[in-house]
Coordinates of C-alpha atoms in Angstrom, one line a residue:
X866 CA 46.3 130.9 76.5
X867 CA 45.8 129.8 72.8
X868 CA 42.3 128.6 73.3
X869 CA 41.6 132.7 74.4
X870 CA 42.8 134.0 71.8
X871 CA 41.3 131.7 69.6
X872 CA 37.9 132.4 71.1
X873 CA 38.0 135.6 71.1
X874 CA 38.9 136.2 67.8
X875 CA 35.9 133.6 66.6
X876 CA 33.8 136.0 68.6
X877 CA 34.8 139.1 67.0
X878 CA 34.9 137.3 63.0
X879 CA 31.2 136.5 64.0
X880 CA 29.6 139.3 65.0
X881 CA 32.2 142.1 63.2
X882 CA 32.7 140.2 59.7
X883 CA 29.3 141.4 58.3
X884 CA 30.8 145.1 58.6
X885 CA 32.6 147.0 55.7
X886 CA 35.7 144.5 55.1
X887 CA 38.5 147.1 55.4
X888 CA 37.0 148.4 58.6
X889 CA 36.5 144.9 59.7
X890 CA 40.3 143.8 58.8
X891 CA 41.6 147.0 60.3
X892 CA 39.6 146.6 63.7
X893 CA 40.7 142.8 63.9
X894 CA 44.0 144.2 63.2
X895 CA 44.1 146.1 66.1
X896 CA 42.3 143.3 68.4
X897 CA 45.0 141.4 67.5
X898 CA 47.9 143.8 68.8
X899 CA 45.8 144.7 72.1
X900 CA 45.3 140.6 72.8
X901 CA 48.9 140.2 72.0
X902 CA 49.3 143.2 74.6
X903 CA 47.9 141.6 76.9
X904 CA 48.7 137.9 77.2
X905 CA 52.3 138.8 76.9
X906 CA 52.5 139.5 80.8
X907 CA 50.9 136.4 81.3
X908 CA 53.1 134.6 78.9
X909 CA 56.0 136.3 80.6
X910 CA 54.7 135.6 84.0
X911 CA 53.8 131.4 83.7
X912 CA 57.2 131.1 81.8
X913 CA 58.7 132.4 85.0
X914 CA 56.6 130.4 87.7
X915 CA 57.9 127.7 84.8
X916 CA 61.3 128.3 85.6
X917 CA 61.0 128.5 89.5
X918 CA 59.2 124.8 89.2
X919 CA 61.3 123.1 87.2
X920 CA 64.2 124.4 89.1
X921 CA 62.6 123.3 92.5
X922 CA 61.9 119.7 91.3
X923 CA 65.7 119.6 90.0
X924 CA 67.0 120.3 92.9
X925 CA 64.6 118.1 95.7
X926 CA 65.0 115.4 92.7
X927 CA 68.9 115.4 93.0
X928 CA 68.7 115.6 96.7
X929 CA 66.4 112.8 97.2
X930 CA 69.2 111.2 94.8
X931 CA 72.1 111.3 96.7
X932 CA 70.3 109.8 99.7
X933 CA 70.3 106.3 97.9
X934 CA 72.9 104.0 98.2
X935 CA 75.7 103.3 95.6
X936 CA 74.2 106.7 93.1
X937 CA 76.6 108.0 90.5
X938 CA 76.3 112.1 91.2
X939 CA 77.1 112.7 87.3
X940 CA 74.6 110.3 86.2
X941 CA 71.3 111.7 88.9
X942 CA 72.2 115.3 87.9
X943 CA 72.2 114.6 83.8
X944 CA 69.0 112.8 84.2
X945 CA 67.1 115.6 86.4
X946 CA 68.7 118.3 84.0
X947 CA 67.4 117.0 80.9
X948 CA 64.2 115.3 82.2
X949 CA 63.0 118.9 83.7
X950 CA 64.5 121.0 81.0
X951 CA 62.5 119.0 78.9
X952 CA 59.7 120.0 80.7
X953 CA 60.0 123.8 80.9
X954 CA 60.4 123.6 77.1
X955 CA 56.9 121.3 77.1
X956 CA 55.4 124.0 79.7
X957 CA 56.8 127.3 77.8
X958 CA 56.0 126.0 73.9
X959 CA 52.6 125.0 75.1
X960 CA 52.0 128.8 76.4
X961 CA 53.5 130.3 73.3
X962 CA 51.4 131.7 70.9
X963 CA 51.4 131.4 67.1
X964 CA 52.2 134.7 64.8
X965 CA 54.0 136.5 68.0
X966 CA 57.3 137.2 68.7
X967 CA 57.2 136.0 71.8
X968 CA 60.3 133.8 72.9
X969 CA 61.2 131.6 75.9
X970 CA 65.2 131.2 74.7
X971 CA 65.9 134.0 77.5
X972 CA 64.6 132.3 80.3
X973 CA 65.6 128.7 79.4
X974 CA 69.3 130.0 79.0
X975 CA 68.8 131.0 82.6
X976 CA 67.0 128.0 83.9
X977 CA 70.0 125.9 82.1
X978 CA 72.6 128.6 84.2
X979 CA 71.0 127.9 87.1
X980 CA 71.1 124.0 86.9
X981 CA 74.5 124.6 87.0
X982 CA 74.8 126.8 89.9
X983 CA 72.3 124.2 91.7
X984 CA 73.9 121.1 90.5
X985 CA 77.8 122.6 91.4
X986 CA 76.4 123.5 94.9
X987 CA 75.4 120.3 95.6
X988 CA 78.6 118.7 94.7
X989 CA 80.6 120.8 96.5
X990 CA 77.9 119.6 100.0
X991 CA 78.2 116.0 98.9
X992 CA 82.4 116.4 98.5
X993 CA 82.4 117.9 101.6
X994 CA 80.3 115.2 103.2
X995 CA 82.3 112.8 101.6
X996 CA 85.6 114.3 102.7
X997 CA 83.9 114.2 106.5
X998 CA 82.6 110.7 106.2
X999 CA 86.2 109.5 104.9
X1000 CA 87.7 111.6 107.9
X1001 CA 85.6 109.8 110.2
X1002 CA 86.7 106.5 109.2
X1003 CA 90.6 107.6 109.6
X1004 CA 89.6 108.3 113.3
X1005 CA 88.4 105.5 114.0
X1006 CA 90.9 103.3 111.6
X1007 CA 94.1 105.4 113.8
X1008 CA 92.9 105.5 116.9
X1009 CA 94.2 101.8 118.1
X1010 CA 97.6 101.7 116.3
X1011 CA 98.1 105.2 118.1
X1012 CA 97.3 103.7 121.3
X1013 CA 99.8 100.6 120.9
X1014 CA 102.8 102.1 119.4
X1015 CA 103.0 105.4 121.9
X1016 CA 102.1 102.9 125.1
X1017 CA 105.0 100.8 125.1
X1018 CA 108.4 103.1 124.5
X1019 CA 110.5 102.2 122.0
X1020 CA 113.0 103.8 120.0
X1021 CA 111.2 103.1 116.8
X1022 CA 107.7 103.6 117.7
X1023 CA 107.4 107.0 115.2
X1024 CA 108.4 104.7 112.5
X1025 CA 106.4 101.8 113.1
X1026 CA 102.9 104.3 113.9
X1027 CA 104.0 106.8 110.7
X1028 CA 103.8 103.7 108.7
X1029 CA 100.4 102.5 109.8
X1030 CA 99.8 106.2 109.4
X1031 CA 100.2 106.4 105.4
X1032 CA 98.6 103.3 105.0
X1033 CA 95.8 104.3 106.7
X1034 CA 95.9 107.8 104.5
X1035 CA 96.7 106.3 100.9
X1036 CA 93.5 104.0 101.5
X1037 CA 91.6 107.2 102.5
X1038 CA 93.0 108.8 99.6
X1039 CA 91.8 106.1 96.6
X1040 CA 88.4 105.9 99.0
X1041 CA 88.2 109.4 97.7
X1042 CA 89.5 109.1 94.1
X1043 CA 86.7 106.1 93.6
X1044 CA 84.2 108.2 94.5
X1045 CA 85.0 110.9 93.5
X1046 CA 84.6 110.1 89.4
X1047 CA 81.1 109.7 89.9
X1048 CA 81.1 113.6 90.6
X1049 CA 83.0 114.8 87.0
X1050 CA 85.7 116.7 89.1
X1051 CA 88.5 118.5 87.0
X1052 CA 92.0 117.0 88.4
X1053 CA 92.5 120.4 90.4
X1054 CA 89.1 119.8 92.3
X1055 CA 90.6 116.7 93.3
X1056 CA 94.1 117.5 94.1
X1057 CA 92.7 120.5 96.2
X1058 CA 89.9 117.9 98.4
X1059 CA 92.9 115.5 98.3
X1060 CA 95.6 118.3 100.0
X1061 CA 92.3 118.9 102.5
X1062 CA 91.9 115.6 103.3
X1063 CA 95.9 114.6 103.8
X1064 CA 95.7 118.2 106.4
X1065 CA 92.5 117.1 108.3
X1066 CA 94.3 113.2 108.6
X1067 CA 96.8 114.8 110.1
X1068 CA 95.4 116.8 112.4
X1069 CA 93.2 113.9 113.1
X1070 CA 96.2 111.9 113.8
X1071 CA 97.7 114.6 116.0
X1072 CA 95.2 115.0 118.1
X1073 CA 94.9 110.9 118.9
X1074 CA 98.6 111.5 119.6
X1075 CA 97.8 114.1 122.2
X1076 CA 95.5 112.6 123.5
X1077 CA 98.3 109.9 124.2
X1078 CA 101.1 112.5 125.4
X1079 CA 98.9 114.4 128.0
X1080 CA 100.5 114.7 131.3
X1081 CA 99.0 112.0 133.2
X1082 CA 99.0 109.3 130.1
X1083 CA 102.3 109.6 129.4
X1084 CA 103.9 109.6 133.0
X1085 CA 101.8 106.8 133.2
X1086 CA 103.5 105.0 130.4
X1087 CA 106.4 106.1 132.1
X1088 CA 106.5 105.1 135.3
X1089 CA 105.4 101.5 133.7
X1090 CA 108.4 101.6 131.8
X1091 CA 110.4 102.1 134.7
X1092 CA 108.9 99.2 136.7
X1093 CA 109.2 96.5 134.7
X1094 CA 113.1 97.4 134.2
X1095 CA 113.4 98.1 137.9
X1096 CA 111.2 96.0 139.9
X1097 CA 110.9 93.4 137.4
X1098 CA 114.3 91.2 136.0
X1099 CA 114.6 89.7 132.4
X1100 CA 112.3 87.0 132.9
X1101 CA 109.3 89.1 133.9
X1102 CA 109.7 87.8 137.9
X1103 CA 109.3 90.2 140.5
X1104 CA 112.6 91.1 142.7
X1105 CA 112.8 90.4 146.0
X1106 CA 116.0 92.8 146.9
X1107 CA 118.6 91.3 149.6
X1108 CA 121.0 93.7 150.6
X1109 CA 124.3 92.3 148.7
X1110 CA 122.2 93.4 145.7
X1111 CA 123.1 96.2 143.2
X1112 CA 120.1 98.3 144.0
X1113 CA 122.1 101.4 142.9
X1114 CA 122.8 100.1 139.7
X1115 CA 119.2 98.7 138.6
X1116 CA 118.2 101.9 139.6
X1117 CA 120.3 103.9 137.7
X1118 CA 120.0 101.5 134.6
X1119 CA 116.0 101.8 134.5
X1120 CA 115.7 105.2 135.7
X1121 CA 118.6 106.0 132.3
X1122 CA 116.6 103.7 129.9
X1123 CA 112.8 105.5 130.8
X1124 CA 114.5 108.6 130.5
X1125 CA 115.7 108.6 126.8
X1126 CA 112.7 108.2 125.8
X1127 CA 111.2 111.7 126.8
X1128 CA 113.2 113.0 124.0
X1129 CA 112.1 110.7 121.4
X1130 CA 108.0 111.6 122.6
X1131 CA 108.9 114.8 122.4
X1132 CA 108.8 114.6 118.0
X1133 CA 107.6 113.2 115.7
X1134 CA 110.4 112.0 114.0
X1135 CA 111.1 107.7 112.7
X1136 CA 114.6 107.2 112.6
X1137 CA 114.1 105.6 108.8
X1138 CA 113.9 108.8 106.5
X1139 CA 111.7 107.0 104.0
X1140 CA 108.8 106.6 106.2
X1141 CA 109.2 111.0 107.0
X1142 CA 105.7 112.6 106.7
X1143 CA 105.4 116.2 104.9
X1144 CA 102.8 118.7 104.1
X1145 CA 102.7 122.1 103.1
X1146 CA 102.9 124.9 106.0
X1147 CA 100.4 127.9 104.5
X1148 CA 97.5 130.2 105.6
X1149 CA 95.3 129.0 103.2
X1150 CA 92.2 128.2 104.4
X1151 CA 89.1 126.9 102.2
X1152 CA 85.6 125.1 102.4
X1153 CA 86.8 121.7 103.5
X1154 CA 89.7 123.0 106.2
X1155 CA 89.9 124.9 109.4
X1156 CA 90.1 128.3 109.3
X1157 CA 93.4 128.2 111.3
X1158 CA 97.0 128.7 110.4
X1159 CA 98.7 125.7 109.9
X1160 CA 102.0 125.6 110.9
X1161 CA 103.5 121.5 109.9
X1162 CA 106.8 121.9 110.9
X1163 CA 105.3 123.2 114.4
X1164 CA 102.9 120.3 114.4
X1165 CA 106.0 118.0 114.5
X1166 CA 106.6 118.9 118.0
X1167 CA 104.4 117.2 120.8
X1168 CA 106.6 118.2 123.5
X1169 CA 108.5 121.6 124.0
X1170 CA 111.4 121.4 125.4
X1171 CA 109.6 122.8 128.8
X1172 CA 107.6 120.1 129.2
X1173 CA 110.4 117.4 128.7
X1174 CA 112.0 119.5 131.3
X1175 CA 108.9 118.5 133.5
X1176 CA 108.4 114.9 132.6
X1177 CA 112.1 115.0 133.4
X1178 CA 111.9 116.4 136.9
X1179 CA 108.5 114.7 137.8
X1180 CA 109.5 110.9 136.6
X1181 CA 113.1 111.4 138.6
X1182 CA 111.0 112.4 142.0
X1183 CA 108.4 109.3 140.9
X1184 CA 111.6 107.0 140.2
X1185 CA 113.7 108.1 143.6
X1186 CA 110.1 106.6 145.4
X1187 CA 110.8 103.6 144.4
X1188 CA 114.5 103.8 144.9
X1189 CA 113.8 104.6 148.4
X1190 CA 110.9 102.1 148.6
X1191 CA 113.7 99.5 147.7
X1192 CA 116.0 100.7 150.0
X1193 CA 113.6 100.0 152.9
X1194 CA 112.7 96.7 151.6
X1195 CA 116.0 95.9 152.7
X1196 CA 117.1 97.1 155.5
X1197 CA 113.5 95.8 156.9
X1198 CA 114.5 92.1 155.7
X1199 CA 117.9 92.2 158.0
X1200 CA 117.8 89.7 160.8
X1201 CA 118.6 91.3 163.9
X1202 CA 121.2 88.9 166.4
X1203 CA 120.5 89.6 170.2
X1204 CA 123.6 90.6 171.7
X1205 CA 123.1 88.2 174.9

């Protein structure tokens, strides 16, 4: 844009200077303010196209970034902000012309802005894939304990699992924290993803325990329960029942012992206070949780006391089977004496 100017005015000093010199001065004079007219829309308009380049090779620069392994967020976003502000001030000096009043300030004090915007954006989609990525693992890292503590009834099976359970979180938790001081988050950026992630754990960790609870799993459990303190003795043989056998009372004592533990499904709830699990009960919703109300105190209960009224009825009708099963067993097993 210089070098037009420049030859233009070279054009005009050769073939005007051998006029009067006022006119001559006066007409270059007003050359001067019509070129000036002129190239400023162009200035103006390369300055922009400037600003939308340098903006678009920030931001594909910081994405193809964070697809490499072991990157530092803070670190890939400084280096893209000052290597391509460094080029829009190359770009936009380079179009300024000399003598004018021209100024880029404006636009760079927006292309700077909208680093910022561009750059806090993408933090917020990498914390959010980092938050799901970290979920993930808890999944997977609760699914088995779930599985063995809830499948064998025992009166301390909450404790035992809500342990495993805060292990598995305060690792998920310092996951977090490690990565998350590559991304220069403030403390309240990180206690609010840290309050998401503790909620969508738990949920996680509800679910796995639903998944265990559902009607069929856990009569399952049940009746398996009841079995091995019926049908098996204390060594692990199977009975053979003779009729001078207390079948009434092994009944009764299994049927008793399976049926105790309906209650203790029924909540989440370890009989050692320490190992008590807590989070807030609000309507809160943001970015990184569901949409939903979330209710904690309700997310305690697994079973209402009309479905432990259920599992009650339909593991009595299961258990009097096998009463009656035994019965027969029996009465079959009596030898019969001819009465000639």
């Amino acid at each position: 844009m210089g070098s037009w100017k420049s030859t233009a005015l070279s054009r005009f000093d050769r073939d005007a200077s051998r006029y009067h010199a006022g006119v001559y001065q006066r007409k270059r004079a007003d050359l001067l303010i019509q070129l000036d007219t002129k190239l400023g829309p162009l200035f103006l308009g390369q300055v922009k196209n400037l600003h939308k380049s340098c903006l678009s090779s920030f931001k594909k620069e910081v994405l193809d970034g964070v697809k490499a392994e072991g990157y530092s967020f803070a670190d890939l976003v400084g280096g893209a902000r000052e290597k391509w502000e460094g080029r829009f001030r190359e770009g936009a000096a380079e179009a300024l012309l000399l003598e004018t009043d021209w100024t880029y300030e404006e636009e760079l004090t927006s292309l700077q802005q909208e680093f910022g915007i561009v750059a806090d954006q993408l933090r917020a989609d990498e914390t959010k894939k980092m938050i799901n990525s970290i979920e993930r693992s808890v999944k997977r890292n609760i699914a088995e304990p779930v599985a063995l503590h809830l499948n064998k009834p025992r009166t301390d099976m909450w404790d035992q699992l809500l342990k495993e359970f805060k292990d598995t979180l305060d690792k998920a938790e310092k996951t977090y924290l490690n990565k998350a001081k590559s991304f220069n988050t403030t403390d309240e950026e990180n206690e609010t993803c840290l309050a998401a992630l503790r909620r969508r754990t738990w949920l996680a960790f509800r679910a796995k325990v639903d998944e265990q609870t559902a009607d069929n799993v856990l009569m399952g459990i049940l009746r398996t329960h009841f079995e091995e303190k019926f049908r098996y003795d204390a060594a692990g043989v199977p009975r053979v029942w003779r009729p001078d056998d207390d079948i009434d009372g092994a009944f009764r004592l299994a049927r008793d012992d399976t049926l105790k533990y309906i209650p203790i499904y029924a909540k989440i709830e370890p009989q050692d206070p320490s190992l008590e699990f807590s989070l807030p009960s609000d309507t809160d919703s943001d970015t990184l949780t569901t949409d939903q109300e979330f209710d904690f105190a309700a997310s305690l209960i697994v079973l209402s006391p009309t479905k432990q009224a259920e599992f009650n009825s339909r593991f009595r009708r299961d258990a009097d089977a096998y009463y009656v099963e035994a019965k027969r067993s029996t009465v079959s097993s009596i030898a019969q004496i001819p009465v000639w």
